[in-house]
Structures are given as structure tokens and as C-alpha cells.
mmCIF file of C-alpha atoms in Angstrom:
data_model
loop_
_atom_site.group_PDB
_atom_site.id
_atom_site.type_symbol
_atom_site.label_atom_id
_atom_site.label_comp_id
_atom_site.label_asym_id
_atom_site.label_seq_id
_atom_site.Cartn_x
_atom_site.Cartn_y
_atom_site.Cartn_z
ATOM 1 C CA MET A 893 0.149 -0.034 -0.035
ATOM 2 C CA SER A 894 1.292 3.442 -0.798
ATOM 3 C CA PRO A 895 1.786 6.093 1.688
ATOM 4 C CA GLN A 896 -1.034 8.130 -0.024
ATOM 5 C CA ALA A 897 -3.392 5.151 0.523
ATOM 6 C CA GLY A 898 -2.390 4.858 4.036
ATOM 7 C CA PHE A 899 -3.034 8.335 4.782
ATOM 8 C CA ILE A 900 -6.486 8.145 3.120
ATOM 9 C CA LEU A 901 -7.151 4.971 5.237
ATOM 10 C CA VAL A 902 -6.183 6.646 8.526
ATOM 11 C CA GLN A 903 -7.662 10.092 7.760
ATOM 12 C CA GLU A 904 -10.766 9.374 5.927
ATOM 13 C CA ILE A 905 -11.971 5.783 5.948
ATOM 14 C CA VAL A 906 -11.184 4.767 9.759
ATOM 15 C CA PRO A 907 -13.367 7.748 11.266
ATOM 16 C CA ARG A 908 -16.241 6.625 9.066
ATOM 17 C CA ILE A 909 -15.806 2.961 10.272
ATOM 18 C CA ARG A 910 -15.536 4.072 13.871
ATOM 19 C CA CYS A 911 -18.812 6.066 13.701
ATOM 20 C CA CYS A 912 -20.763 3.353 12.039
ATOM 21 C CA VAL A 913 -19.523 0.459 14.026
ATOM 22 C CA MET A 914 -20.749 1.954 17.305
ATOM 23 C CA LYS A 915 -24.059 2.410 15.658
ATOM 24 C CA GLY A 916 -24.767 -0.644 13.487
ATOM 25 C CA VAL A 917 -22.637 -3.600 14.041
ATOM 26 C CA LYS A 918 -23.748 -6.372 16.451
ATOM 27 C CA THR A 919 -21.073 -7.928 18.597
ATOM 28 C CA VAL A 920 -20.994 -11.698 19.137
ATOM 29 C CA GLY A 921 -19.560 -13.570 22.279
ATOM 30 C CA GLY A 922 -16.474 -11.951 23.734
ATOM 31 C CA GLU A 923 -16.005 -9.315 20.807
ATOM 32 C CA ASP A 924 -16.062 -5.558 21.746
ATOM 33 C CA ILE A 925 -16.474 -2.495 19.514
ATOM 34 C CA GLU A 926 -12.742 -1.958 19.376
ATOM 35 C CA GLU A 927 -12.131 -5.285 17.879
ATOM 36 C CA LEU A 928 -14.785 -4.755 15.325
ATOM 37 C CA ILE A 929 -13.207 -1.527 14.238
ATOM 38 C CA GLN A 930 -9.846 -3.171 13.737
ATOM 39 C CA ASP A 931 -11.588 -5.951 11.846
ATOM 40 C CA ALA A 932 -13.308 -3.478 9.537
ATOM 41 C CA THR A 933 -9.997 -1.465 9.168
ATOM 42 C CA ALA A 934 -8.328 -4.605 8.127
ATOM 43 C CA HIS A 935 -10.987 -5.274 5.392
ATOM 44 C CA ALA A 936 -10.732 -1.588 4.199
ATOM 45 C CA ALA A 937 -6.928 -1.877 3.925
ATOM 46 C CA LEU A 938 -7.099 -4.892 1.823
ATOM 47 C CA MET A 939 -9.852 -3.400 -0.378
ATOM 48 C CA LEU A 940 -7.752 -0.226 -0.695
ATOM 49 C CA HIS A 941 -4.733 -2.282 -1.554
ATOM 50 C CA ARG A 942 -6.444 -4.322 -4.164
ATOM 51 C CA ALA A 943 -7.996 -1.309 -5.806
ATOM 52 C CA GLU A 944 -4.674 0.457 -5.879
ATOM 53 C CA GLU A 945 -3.046 -2.691 -7.416
ATOM 54 C CA SER A 946 -5.431 -2.854 -10.124
ATOM 55 C CA GLY A 947 -5.286 0.882 -10.906
ATOM 56 C CA LYS A 948 -9.073 1.453 -10.057
ATOM 57 C CA GLN A 949 -10.224 4.710 -8.553
ATOM 58 C CA VAL A 950 -12.470 4.128 -5.381
ATOM 59 C CA SER A 951 -13.945 6.620 -3.020
ATOM 60 C CA CYS A 952 -13.411 6.576 0.724
ATOM 61 C CA GLY A 953 -17.133 6.223 1.395
ATOM 62 C CA ASN A 954 -17.452 2.903 -0.700
ATOM 63 C CA ILE A 955 -14.317 1.434 0.839
ATOM 64 C CA ALA A 956 -15.905 2.090 4.487
ATOM 65 C CA TYR A 957 -19.281 0.964 3.388
ATOM 66 C CA PHE A 958 -18.184 -2.257 1.945
ATOM 67 C CA ALA A 959 -15.832 -3.051 4.990
ATOM 68 C CA LEU A 960 -18.710 -2.490 7.196
ATOM 69 C CA LEU A 961 -20.974 -4.850 5.292
ATOM 70 C CA HIS A 962 -18.331 -7.455 5.653
ATOM 71 C CA THR A 963 -18.142 -6.946 9.406
ATOM 72 C CA ARG A 964 -21.947 -6.592 9.942
ATOM 73 C CA CYS A 965 -22.534 -9.992 8.264
ATOM 74 C CA GLY A 966 -20.095 -11.772 10.428
ATOM 75 C CA ARG A 967 -16.962 -11.867 8.288
ATOM 76 C CA ARG A 968 -13.720 -11.247 10.206
ATOM 77 C CA SER A 969 -10.405 -10.462 8.906
ATOM 78 C CA THR A 970 -9.180 -13.784 10.283
ATOM 79 C CA GLY A 971 -11.706 -15.787 8.333
ATOM 80 C CA GLY A 972 -15.376 -16.032 7.582
ATOM 81 C CA SER A 973 -16.476 -19.614 7.643
ATOM 82 C CA ARG A 974 -19.996 -20.307 8.424
ATOM 83 C CA THR A 975 -19.289 -24.033 9.088
ATOM 84 C CA ASP A 976 -17.257 -23.328 12.396
ATOM 85 C CA VAL A 977 -19.699 -23.244 15.272
ATOM 86 C CA MET A 978 -17.504 -20.577 17.065
ATOM 87 C CA ALA A 979 -17.464 -18.226 13.978
ATOM 88 C CA PRO A 980 -19.279 -14.905 14.428
ATOM 89 C CA GLY A 981 -21.257 -15.536 11.219
ATOM 90 C CA THR A 982 -22.590 -18.874 12.278
ATOM 91 C CA GLN A 983 -23.760 -17.221 15.539
ATOM 92 C CA LEU A 984 -25.310 -14.290 13.840
ATOM 93 C CA ASP A 985 -27.352 -16.585 11.682
ATOM 94 C CA GLY A 986 -28.601 -18.267 14.785
ATOM 95 C CA LYS A 987 -27.230 -21.803 13.908
ATOM 96 C CA SER A 988 -24.979 -21.865 16.977
ATOM 97 C CA CYS A 989 -24.574 -20.092 20.277
ATOM 98 C CA VAL A 990 -21.879 -20.183 22.944
ATOM 99 C CA LEU A 991 -22.883 -20.961 26.522
ATOM 100 C CA SER A 992 -21.117 -20.869 29.829
ATOM 101 C CA PHE A 993 -20.274 -24.298 31.368
ATOM 102 C CA GLU A 994 -22.177 -23.035 34.504
ATOM 103 C CA GLU A 995 -25.274 -22.052 32.631
ATOM 104 C CA PRO A 996 -28.107 -24.644 33.102
ATOM 105 C CA VAL A 997 -29.011 -26.713 29.941
ATOM 106 C CA GLY A 998 -31.644 -28.941 31.417
ATOM 107 C CA PHE A 999 -33.247 -30.363 34.483
ATOM 108 C CA ASP A 1000 -32.661 -33.639 36.274
ATOM 109 C CA SER A 1001 -35.739 -35.813 35.985
ATOM 110 C CA GLU A 1002 -35.374 -37.299 39.422
ATOM 111 C CA THR A 1003 -34.528 -34.281 41.544
ATOM 112 C CA GLY A 1004 -35.960 -31.553 39.255
ATOM 113 C CA GLU A 1005 -32.663 -29.525 39.679
ATOM 114 C CA ALA A 1006 -31.006 -27.664 36.916
ATOM 115 C CA VAL A 1007 -28.076 -29.405 35.236
ATOM 116 C CA ALA A 1008 -25.065 -27.563 33.824
ATOM 117 C CA PRO A 1009 -22.702 -28.864 31.279
ATOM 118 C CA ALA A 1010 -19.842 -28.886 33.609
ATOM 119 C CA GLU A 1011 -21.780 -31.433 35.880
ATOM 120 C CA ILE A 1012 -22.572 -33.680 32.853
ATOM 121 C CA GLU A 1013 -18.951 -33.730 31.927
ATOM 122 C CA ALA A 1014 -17.828 -34.564 35.470
ATOM 123 C CA GLU A 1015 -20.364 -37.331 35.404
ATOM 124 C CA VAL A 1016 -19.181 -38.824 32.063
ATOM 125 C CA ARG A 1017 -15.683 -38.738 33.217
ATOM 126 C CA ASN A 1018 -16.654 -40.579 36.464
ATOM 127 C CA LEU A 1019 -18.547 -43.228 34.657
ATOM 128 C CA ALA A 1020 -15.657 -43.812 32.261
ATOM 129 C CA ARG A 1021 -13.108 -44.108 35.046
ATOM 130 C CA THR A 1022 -15.285 -46.644 36.864
ATOM 131 C CA SER A 1023 -15.948 -48.579 33.800
ATOM 132 C CA ALA A 1024 -12.293 -48.882 33.038
ATOM 133 C CA THR A 1025 -11.375 -50.019 36.591
ATOM 134 C CA THR A 1026 -14.152 -52.713 36.591
ATOM 135 C CA ARG A 1027 -13.700 -54.091 32.971
ATOM 136 C CA GLU A 1028 -12.156 -57.503 32.948
ATOM 137 C CA LEU A 1029 -8.947 -58.242 31.163
ATOM 138 C CA PRO A 1030 -9.198 -60.795 28.414
ATOM 139 C CA GLY A 1031 -8.068 -64.309 29.702
ATOM 140 C CA SER A 1032 -8.182 -63.416 33.220
ATOM 141 C CA THR A 1033 -11.069 -65.748 34.423
#
């Protein structure tokens, strides 16, 4: 990227991105506004670089607009897979969600108490441990 393009990115495009991200981009999981601004800036820098390489003239508003569209729909500068359950795009589509291990996911039918994933995992490990110790070895009768 040329120094002129870098100057345009910093002086013209990033302020537009900063203003619009605060108003119109939904955060997912542990993301915060500053992270989204950085992602949109990375998208804008790549678009500006590609336009400059191909010799095309683009406006600052168009670069900011399309960088924000990428960020708004869940694409991140590190990748935009919608098959990964942890990806922001998948979560924005409502196809997955990230829950705490302490958040209840169901109720025990016998006691009626809420059950968290951490408790289920502990029970599965306990069952695996006890079944491994009580399993008979072949030929030891």
C-alpha cells in the first residue's frame, strides 16, 4: 500500500468506520467495539490495496461501506467460515450459540434441579473411570 493510500485510510476511512461500527454492528460472544473497528479497518486496508494494485479509483465512502458490510454480516479479517460453530457469522445466523459451562442446559428428571454442562462432563468422566477399572481383562477368568 502506498503512503497516500495509508494516509487516506487513517484520515478518511477509519473515522467513518469508527462512527458506523458503534451504531450498527452487532457484537458476538467476547467481541467488543474496538475489535470490530480493527477488523473493519483490516478489510478496508485490503480493499484499498487491491484497488490500488489494479489501478482503480475508489471513494473513501465506498471502501468504508463495503468493509462495514463484511463486518456486519459476520466476516472477520481472520476468516469468515460459516461451518465453524464458534464463528461470528454462524452465531449471527442463529445456527449456534456459545454458552457458559455453568449455565443450566436442562433439569434432572429425578430431583428437578438444573443441570449444567460442567456437571454432565464430570459425571461422564466419572463413569468412564469406573467402567475402566471394573472391566475384566481378556483371559483373566
